[in-house]
Coordinates of C-alpha atoms in Angstrom, one line a residue:
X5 CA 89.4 84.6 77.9
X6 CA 87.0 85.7 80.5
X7 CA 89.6 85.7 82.8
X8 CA 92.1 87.3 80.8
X9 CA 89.6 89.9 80.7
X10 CA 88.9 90.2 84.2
X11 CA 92.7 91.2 85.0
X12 CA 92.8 93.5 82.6
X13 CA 90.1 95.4 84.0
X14 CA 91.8 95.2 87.3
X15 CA 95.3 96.5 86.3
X16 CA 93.4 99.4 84.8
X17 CA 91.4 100.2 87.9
X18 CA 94.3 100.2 89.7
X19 CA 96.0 102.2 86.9
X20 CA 93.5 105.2 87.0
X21 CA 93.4 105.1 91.0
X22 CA 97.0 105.6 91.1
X23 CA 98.1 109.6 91.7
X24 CA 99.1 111.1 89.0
X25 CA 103.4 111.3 88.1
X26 CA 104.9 114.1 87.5
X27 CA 108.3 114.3 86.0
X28 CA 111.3 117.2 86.0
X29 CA 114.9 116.8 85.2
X30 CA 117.1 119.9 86.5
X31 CA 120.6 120.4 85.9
X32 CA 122.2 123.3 89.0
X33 CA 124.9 125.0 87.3
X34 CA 126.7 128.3 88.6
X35 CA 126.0 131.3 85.9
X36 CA 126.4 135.0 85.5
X37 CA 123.2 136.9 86.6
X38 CA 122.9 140.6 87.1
X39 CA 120.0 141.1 89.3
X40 CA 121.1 144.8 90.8
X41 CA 123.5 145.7 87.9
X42 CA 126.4 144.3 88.7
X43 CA 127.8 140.8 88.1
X44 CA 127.2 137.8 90.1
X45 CA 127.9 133.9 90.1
X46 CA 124.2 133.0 90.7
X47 CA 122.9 129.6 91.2
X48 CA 120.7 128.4 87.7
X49 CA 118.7 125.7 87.3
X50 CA 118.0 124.7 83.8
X51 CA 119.7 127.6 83.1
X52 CA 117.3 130.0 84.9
X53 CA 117.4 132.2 87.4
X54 CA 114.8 131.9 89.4
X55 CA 114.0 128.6 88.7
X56 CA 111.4 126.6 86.6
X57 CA 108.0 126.8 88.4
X58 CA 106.8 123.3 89.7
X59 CA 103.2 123.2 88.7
X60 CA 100.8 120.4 90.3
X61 CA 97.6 119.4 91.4
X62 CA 96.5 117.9 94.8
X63 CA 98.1 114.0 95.5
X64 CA 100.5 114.2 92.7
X65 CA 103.6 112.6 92.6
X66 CA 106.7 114.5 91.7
X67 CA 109.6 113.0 89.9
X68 CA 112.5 115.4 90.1
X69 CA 115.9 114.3 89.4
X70 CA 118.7 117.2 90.6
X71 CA 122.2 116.7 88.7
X72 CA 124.8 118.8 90.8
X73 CA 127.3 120.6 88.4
X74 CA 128.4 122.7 91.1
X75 CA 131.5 122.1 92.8
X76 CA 130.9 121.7 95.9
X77 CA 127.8 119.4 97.6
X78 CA 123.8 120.7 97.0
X79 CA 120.6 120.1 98.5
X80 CA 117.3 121.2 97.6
X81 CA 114.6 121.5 100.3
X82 CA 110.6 122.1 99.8
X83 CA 109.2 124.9 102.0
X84 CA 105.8 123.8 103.0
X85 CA 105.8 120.1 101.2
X86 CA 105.2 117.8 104.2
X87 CA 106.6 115.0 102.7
X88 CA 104.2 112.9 105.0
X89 CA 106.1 110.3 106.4
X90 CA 109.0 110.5 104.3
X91 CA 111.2 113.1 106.2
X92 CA 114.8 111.8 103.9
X93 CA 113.1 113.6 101.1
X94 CA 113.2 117.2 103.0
X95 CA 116.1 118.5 101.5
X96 CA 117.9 119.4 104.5
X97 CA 121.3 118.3 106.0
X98 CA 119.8 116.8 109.4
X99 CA 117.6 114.4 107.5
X100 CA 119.3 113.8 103.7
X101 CA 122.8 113.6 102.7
X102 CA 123.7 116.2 100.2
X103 CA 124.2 115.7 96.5
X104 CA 128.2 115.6 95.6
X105 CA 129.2 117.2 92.7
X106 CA 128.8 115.9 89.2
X107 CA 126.2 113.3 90.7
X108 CA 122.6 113.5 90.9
X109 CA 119.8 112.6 93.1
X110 CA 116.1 112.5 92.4
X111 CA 113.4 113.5 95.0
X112 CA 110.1 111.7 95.1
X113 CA 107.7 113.7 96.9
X114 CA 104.2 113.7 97.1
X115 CA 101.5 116.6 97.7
X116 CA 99.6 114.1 99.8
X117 CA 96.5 116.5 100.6
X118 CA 97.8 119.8 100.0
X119 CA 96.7 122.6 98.0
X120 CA 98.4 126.4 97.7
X121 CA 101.6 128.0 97.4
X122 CA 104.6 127.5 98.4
X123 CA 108.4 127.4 97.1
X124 CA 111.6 125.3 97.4
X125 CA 115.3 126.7 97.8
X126 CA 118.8 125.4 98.1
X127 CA 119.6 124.8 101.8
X128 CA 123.1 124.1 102.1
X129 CA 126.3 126.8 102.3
X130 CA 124.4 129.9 102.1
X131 CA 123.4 129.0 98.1
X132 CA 119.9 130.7 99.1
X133 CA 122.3 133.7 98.6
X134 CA 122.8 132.8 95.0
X135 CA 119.2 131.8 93.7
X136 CA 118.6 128.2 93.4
X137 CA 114.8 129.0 94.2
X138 CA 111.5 128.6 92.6
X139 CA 107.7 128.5 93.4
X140 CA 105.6 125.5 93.8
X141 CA 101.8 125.6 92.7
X142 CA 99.6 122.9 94.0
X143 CA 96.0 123.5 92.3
X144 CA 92.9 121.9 94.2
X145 CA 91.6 118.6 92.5
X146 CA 89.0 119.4 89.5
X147 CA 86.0 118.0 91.6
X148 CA 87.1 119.9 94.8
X149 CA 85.4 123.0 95.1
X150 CA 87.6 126.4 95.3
X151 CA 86.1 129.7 97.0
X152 CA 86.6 132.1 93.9
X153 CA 86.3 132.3 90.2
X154 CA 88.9 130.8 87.8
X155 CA 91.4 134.1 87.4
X156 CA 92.1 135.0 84.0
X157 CA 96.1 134.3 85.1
X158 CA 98.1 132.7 87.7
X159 CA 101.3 134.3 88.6
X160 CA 104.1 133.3 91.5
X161 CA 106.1 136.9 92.5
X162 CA 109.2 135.6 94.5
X163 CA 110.3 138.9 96.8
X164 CA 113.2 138.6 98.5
X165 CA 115.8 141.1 99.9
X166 CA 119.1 140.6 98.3
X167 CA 123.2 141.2 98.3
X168 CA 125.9 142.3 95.2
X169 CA 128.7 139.9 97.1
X170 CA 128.5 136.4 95.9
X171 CA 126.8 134.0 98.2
X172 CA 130.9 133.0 99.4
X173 CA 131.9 136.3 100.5
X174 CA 128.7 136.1 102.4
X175 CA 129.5 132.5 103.8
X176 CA 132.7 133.7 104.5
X177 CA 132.2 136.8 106.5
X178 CA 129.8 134.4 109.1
X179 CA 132.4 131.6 109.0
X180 CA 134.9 134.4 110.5
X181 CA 132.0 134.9 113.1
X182 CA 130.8 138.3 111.6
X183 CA 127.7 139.9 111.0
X184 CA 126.4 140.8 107.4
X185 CA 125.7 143.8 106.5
X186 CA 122.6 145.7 105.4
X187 CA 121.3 143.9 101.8
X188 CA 121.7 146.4 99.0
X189 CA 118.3 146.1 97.3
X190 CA 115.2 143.9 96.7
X191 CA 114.3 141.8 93.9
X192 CA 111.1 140.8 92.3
X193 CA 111.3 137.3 89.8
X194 CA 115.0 138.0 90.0
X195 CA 115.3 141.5 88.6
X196 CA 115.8 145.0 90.4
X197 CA 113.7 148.4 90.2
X198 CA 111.4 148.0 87.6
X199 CA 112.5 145.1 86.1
X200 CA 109.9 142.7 86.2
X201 CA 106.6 143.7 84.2
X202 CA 103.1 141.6 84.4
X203 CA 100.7 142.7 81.5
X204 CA 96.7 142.2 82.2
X205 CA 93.8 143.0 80.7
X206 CA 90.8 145.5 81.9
X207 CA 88.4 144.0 83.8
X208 CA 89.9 140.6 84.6
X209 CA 91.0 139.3 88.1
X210 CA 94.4 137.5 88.2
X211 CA 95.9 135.4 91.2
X212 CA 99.1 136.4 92.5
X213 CA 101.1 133.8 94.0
X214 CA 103.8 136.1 96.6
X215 CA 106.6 134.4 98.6
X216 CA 109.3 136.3 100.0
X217 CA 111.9 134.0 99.7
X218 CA 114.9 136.7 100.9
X219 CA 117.2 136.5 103.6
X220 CA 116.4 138.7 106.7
X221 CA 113.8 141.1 106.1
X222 CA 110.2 141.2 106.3
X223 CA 108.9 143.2 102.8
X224 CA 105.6 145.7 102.7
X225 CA 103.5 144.3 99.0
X226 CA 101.5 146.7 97.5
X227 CA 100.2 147.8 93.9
X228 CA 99.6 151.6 93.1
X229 CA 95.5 152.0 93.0
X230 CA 94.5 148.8 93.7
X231 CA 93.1 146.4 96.1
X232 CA 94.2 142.9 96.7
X233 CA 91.5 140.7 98.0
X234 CA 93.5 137.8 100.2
X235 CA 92.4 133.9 99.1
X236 CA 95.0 131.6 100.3
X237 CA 97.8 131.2 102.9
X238 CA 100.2 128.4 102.5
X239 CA 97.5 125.9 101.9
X240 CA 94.5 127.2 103.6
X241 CA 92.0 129.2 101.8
X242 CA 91.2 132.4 103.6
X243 CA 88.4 134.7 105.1
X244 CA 88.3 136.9 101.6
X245 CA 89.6 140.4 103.5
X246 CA 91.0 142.9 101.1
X247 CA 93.9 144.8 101.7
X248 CA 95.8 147.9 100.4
X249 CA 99.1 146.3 101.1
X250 CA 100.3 142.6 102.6
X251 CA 103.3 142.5 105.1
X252 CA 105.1 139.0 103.4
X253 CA 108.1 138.0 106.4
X254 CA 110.3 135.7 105.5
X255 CA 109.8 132.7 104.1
X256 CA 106.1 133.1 104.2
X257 CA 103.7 133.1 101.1
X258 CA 100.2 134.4 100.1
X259 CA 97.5 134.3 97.4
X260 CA 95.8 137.1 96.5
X261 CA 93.3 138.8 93.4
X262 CA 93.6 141.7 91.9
X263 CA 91.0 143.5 89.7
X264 CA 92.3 145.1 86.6
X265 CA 89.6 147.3 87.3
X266 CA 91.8 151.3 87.4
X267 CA 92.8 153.7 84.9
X268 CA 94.2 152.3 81.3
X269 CA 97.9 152.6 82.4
X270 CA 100.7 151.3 83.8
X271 CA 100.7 151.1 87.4
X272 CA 103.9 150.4 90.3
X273 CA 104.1 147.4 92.0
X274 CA 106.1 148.3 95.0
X275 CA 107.7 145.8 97.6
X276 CA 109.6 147.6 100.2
X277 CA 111.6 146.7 103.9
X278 CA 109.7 146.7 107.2
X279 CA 110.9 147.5 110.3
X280 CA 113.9 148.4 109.0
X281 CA 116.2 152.1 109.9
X282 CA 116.8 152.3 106.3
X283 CA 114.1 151.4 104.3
X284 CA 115.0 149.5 101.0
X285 CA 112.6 149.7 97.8
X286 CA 111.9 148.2 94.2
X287 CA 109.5 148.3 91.8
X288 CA 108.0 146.6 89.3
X289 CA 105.2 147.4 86.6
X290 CA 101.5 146.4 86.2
X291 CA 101.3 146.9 82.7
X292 CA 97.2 147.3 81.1
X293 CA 97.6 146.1 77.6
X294 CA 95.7 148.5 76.0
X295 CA 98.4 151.4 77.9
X296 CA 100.3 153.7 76.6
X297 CA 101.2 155.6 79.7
X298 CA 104.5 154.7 81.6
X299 CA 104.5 154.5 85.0
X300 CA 105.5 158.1 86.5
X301 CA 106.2 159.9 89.6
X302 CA 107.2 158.3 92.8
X303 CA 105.8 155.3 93.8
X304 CA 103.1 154.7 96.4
X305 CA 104.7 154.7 100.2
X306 CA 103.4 151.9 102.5
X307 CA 103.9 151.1 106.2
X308 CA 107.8 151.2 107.8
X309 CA 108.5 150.3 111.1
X310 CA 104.7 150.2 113.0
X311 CA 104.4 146.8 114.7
X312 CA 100.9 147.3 115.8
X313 CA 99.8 148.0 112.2
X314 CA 101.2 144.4 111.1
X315 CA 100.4 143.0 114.2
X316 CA 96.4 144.1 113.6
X317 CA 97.0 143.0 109.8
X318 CA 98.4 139.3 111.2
X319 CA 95.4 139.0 113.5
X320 CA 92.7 139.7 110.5
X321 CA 94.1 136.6 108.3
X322 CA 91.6 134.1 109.3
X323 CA 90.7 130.9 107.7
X324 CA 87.3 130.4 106.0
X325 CA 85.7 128.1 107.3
X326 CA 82.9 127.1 105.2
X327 CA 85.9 126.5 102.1
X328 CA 87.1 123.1 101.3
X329 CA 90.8 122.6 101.7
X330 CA 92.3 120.0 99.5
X331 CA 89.6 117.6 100.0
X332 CA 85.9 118.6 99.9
X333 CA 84.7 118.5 103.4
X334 CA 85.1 122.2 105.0
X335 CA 88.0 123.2 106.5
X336 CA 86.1 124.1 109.4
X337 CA 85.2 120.7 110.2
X338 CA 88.3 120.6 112.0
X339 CA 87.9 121.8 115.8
X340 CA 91.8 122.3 116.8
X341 CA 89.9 124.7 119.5
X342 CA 88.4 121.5 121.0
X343 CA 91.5 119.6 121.0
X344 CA 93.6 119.3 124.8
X345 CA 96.9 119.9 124.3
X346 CA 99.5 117.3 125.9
X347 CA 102.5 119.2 126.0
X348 CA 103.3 123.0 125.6
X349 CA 106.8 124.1 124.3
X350 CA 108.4 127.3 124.9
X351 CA 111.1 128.6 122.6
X352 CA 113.3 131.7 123.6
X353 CA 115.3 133.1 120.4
X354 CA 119.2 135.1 121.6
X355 CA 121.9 135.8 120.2
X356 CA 125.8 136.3 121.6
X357 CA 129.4 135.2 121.2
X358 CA 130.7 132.2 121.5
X359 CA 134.5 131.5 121.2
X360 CA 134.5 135.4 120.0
X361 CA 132.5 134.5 116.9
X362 CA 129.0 135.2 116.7
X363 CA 126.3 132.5 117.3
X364 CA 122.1 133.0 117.1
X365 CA 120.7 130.3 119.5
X366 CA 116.9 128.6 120.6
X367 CA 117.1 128.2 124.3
X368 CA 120.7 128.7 124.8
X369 CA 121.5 126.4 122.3
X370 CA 123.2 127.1 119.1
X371 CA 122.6 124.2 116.6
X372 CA 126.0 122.4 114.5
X373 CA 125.9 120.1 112.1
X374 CA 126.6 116.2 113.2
X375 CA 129.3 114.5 111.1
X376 CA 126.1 112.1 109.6
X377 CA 123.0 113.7 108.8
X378 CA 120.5 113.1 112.5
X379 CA 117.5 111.3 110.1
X380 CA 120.3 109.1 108.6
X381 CA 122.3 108.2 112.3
X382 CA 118.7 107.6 113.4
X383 CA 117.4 105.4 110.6
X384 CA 120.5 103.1 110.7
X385 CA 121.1 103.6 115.1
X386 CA 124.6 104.4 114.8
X387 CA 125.1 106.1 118.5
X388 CA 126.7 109.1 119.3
X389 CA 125.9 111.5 116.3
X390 CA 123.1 113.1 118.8
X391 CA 121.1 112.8 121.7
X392 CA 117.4 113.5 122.1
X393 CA 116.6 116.4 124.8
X394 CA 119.8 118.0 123.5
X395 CA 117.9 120.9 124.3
X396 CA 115.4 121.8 126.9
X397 CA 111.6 122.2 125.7
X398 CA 111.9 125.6 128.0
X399 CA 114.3 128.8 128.1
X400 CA 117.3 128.0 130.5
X401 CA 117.9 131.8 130.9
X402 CA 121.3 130.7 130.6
X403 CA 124.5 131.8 128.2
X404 CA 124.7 129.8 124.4
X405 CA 126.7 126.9 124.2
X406 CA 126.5 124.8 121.0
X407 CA 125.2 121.5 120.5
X408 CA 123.6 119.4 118.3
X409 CA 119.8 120.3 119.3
X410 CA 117.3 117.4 119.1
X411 CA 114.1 117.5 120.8
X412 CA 111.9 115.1 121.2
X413 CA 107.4 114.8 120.7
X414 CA 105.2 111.8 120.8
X415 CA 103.6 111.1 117.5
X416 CA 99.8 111.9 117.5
X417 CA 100.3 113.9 119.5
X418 CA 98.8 117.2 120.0
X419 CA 101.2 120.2 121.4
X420 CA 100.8 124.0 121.9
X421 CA 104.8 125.2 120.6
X422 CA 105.0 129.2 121.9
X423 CA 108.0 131.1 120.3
X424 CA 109.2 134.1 122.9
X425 CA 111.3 136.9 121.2
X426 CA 113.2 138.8 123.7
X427 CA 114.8 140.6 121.3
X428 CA 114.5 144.0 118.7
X429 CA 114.0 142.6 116.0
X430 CA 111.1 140.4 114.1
X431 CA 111.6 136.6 114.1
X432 CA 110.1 134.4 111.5
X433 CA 109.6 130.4 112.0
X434 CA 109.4 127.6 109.9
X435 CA 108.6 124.0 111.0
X436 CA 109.5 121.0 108.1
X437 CA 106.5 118.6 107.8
X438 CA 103.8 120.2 109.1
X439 CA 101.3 123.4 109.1
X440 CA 100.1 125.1 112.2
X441 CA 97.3 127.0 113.9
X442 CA 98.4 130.4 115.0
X443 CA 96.2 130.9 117.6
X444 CA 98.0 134.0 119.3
X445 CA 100.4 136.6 119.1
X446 CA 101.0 139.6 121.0
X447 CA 103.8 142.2 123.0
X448 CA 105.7 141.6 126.0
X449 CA 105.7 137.8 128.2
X450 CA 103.8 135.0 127.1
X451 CA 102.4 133.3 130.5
X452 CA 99.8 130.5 130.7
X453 CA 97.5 133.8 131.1
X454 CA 98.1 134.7 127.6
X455 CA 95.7 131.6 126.9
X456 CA 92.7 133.3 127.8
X457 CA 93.2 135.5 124.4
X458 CA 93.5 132.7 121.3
X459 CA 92.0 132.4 118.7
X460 CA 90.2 128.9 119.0
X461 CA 87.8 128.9 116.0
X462 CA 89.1 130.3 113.0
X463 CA 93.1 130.6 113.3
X464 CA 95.1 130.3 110.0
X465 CA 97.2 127.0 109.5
X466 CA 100.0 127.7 107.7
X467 CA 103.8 126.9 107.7
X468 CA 106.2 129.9 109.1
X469 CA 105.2 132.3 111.1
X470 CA 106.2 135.7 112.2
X471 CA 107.3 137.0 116.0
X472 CA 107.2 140.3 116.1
X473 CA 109.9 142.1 118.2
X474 CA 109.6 141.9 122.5
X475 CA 106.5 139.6 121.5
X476 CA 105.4 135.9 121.6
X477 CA 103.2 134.0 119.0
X478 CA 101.4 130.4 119.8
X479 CA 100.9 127.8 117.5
X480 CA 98.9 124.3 118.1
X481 CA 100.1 121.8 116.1
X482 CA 99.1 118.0 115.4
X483 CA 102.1 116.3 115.2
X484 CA 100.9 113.3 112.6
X485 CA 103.8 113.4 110.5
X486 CA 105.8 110.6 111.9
X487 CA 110.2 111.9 111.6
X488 CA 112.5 114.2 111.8
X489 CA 111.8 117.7 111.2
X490 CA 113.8 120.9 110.9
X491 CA 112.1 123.6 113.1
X492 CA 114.3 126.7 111.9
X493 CA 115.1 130.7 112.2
X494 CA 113.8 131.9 108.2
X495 CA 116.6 135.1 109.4
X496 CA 119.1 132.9 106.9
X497 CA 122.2 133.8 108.8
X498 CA 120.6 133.1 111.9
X499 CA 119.9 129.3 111.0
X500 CA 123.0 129.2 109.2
X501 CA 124.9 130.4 112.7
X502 CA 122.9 128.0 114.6
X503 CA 119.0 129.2 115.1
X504 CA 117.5 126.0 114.6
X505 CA 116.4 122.4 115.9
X506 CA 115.3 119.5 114.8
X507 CA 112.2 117.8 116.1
X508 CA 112.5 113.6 116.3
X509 CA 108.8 112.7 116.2
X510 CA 107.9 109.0 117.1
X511 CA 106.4 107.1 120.3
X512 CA 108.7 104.5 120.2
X513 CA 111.4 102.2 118.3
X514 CA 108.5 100.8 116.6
X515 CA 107.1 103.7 114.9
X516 CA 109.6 103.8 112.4
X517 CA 107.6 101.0 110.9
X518 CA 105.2 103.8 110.0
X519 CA 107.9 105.8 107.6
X520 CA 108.7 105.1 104.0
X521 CA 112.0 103.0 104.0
X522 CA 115.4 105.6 103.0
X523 CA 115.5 105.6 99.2
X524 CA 117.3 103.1 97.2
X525 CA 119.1 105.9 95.6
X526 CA 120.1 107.9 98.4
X527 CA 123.5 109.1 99.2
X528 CA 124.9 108.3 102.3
X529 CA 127.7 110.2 104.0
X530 CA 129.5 110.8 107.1
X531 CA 129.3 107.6 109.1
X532 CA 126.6 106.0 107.2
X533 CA 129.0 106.0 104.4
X534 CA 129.7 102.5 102.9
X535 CA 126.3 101.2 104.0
X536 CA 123.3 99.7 102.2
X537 CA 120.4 101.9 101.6
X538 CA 118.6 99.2 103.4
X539 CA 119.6 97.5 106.6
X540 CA 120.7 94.1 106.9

């Protein structure tokens, strides 16, 4: 009996140690949405467009199982989940095979010691055109101390610039080897000028979750008559700076309070294009609940096309240090300033013709798809889908040419990556797996000079980053996330034609002993097609 006893206590040890599950069920259908007025076949999930909010809290693990009712093949990837050591869960065609239609496929990721916002997207076929998209809250553990007060709400704002065509027409004009045009407005939640509406109540602070989750253009965030005080960047709490309006690029995402603390009325909440000839606008409504006055008037103007003012703005995002992250030691107790790097890379965005078609390239290389997802060819060493050093950790200077661009980093290792825009027009980054330090950005040539200038105490670390045009920015990066990882253009027809890489992290043969195994239920195409999910 005493025995008996004895296990019991053990399983539920165990039990309560375990992370906690969390468990969605989506269904991706097409459906009719009317986000600027005129009909379009949007991507739903569950019906909704955007879609249904994934909610969780530090370590949890997320059950999500994705039925396809599309008709064509669907992927889901997880901006800013880092998927530690599990790089067949990210959702994108180099590491996971896509979901065929009228089958389904269910993720299992974990926010292994991650807090903040973030957001996930389709990322095959241009779908990001057509919705598919949702924000992803990870709230710190309950004994983990957070730098502000509870918020009376918690609210994710998805900004994004937007199209009437239907995401094929889009696909279709860059399959021809054609530019898009200019988008024809900007959405908030989904819905056009004044559209969307939050209600709060006077004298309460609410958190507002923004990720601008568009296709090309960096958007200006601002709320008539009131502050926002900035708390969080894509996992890292912040130096608490407060700011009339936030410049959100692509793909990027930021936490900020507001005060209902002005005049008993309703009040615009304006995202607008940066940098930009014509300048695109929308507006939404900050409703007081005990208002009765509409919004009225034109709406506050914000910054257009000055580089230096959202270069200063960049510069001033710093991380507090004294905050705990997602676990409760500071997050200044990590001195990335202190760390040698081993290994710098330098990557040189262009763009040209190939074949008469247009191609975007990184280092002369513009980036195709292999017949077998690179993760999948890697994980089962069938030959010949790639090669690692594809493409050169430096700019050639010479013309694109496509290829299937791998390159290659030692795991644990720790590696300064500088992105050089040549070009007139703002960049934005994203790197799978991983945040960064931003430890410098600024105009014309990067050179080893340019050193003498980062930030080495209190950069932010965050996931995608902006290079602003004729510019460079640096990042430092710990590469501890053993895998392969999509280092991409956020510019979506810019990866789509080929402004991307992968990154195949390991030391050696051997350190695939430190990933997760390929799930049991994953799909396997291209030449990997027939096999077992695990090797003989």
């Amino acid at each position: 009996m005493l025995l008996k006893l004895a296990v019991l206590f053990v399983l539920l040890a165990i039990a309560e140690a375990e992370d906690p599950y969390r468990f969605f069920t989506w269904n991706v259908s097409y459906g009719d949405i009317y986000p600027l007025g005129v009909r379009q076949q949007g991507i739903l999930i569950n019906g909704q467009f955007p879609g249904p909010e994934i909610y969780s809290v530090t370590n949890d693990n997320l059950i999500i199982n994705v039925f396809n009712s599309l008709d064509e093949p669907f992927l889901i990837s997880w901006n800013g989940i880092q998927n530690r050591r599990n790089s067949f869960e990210d959702g994108v065609y180099g590491t996971t095979c896509p979901i065929p239609p009228g089958k389904n496929f269910t993720y299992i990721l974990q926010v292994k010691d991650q807090i903040g916002s973030f957001y996930y997207f389709p990322s095959l076929a241009f779908h990001k055109a057509a919705g598919g998209f949702g924000g992803i809250k990870i709230l710190s553990r309950p004994r983990i101390p957070v730098p502000f007060s509870d918020p009376a709400g918690d609210h994710t704002l998805l900004i994004g610039d937007w199209y009437k065509k239907n995401h094929t027409a889009l696909k279709a004009i860059l399959d021809r080897g054609r530019k898009l045009p200019f988008p024809d407005g900007i959405l908030i939640n989904g819905r056009g000028t004044n559209g969307f509406s939050l209600t709060v109540e006077q004298g309460k602070t609410y958190r507002l979750r923004i990720s601008n989750v568009g296709l090309r253009h960096s958007l200006n965030f601002r709320i008539e008559g009131h502050k926002m005080t900035l708390v969080e960047v894509e996992g890292t709490h912040t130096l608490q700076t407060k700011y009339s309006s936030l410049d959100v690029h692509v793909g990027q995402s930021y936490s900020v309070l507001i005060t209902a603390d002005q005049e008993a009325k309703d009040h615009y909440i304006v995202v607008s294009s940066r940098f930009t000839s014509k300048i695109l606008t929308t507006t939404g409504v900050l409703h007081y609940a005990n208002s009765n006055t509409q919004v009225s008037g034109p709406p506050p103007g914000g910054p257009t096309i000055q580089v230096d003012w959202s270069l200063n703005q960049a510069r001033s995002i710093r991380t507090n240090l004294t905050a705990s992250g997602p676990r409760p030691n500071p997050q200044g107790s990590y001195h990335y300033g202190m760390i040698n790097t081993t290994k710098t890379i330098r990557l040189s965005s262009s763009a040209g013709q190939v074949n008469g078609k247009q191609r975007y390239a990184i280092n002369s290389v513009s980036f195709v798809p292999a017949d077998t997802p690179l993760k999948i060819a890697d994980y089962f060493k069938i030959g010949g889908v790639f090669r690692v050093g594809s493409i050169s950790d430096a700019p050639t200077g010479g013309g694109i040419y496509l290829d299937t661009s791998v390159l290659g980093a030692d795991y644990r290792a720790f590696i300064e990556i500088v992105f050089e825009n040549n070009e007139d027009i703002i960049h934005s980054y994203h790197l799978n797996g991983y945040s960064f330090f931003v430890v410098g950005m600024d105009g014309g040539q990067w050179t080893s000079a340019s050193r003498n200038q980062y930030n080495l105490r209190d950069a932010v670390s965050r996931c995608t980053t902006q290079v602003y045009p004729k510019s460079w920015t640096a990042i430092y990066v710990a590469l501890d996330n053993v895998g392969m990882w999509n280092l991409r253009s956020e510019f979506w027809a810019r990866q789509y034609l080929g402004q991307q890489l992968y990154l195949r992290v390991y030391t050696d043969s051997n350190s695939l002993r430190d990933e997760f195994p390929i799930p049991k239920n994953a799909h396997l195409c291209g030449r990997a097609g027939g096999r077992r999910t695990r090797p003989l």
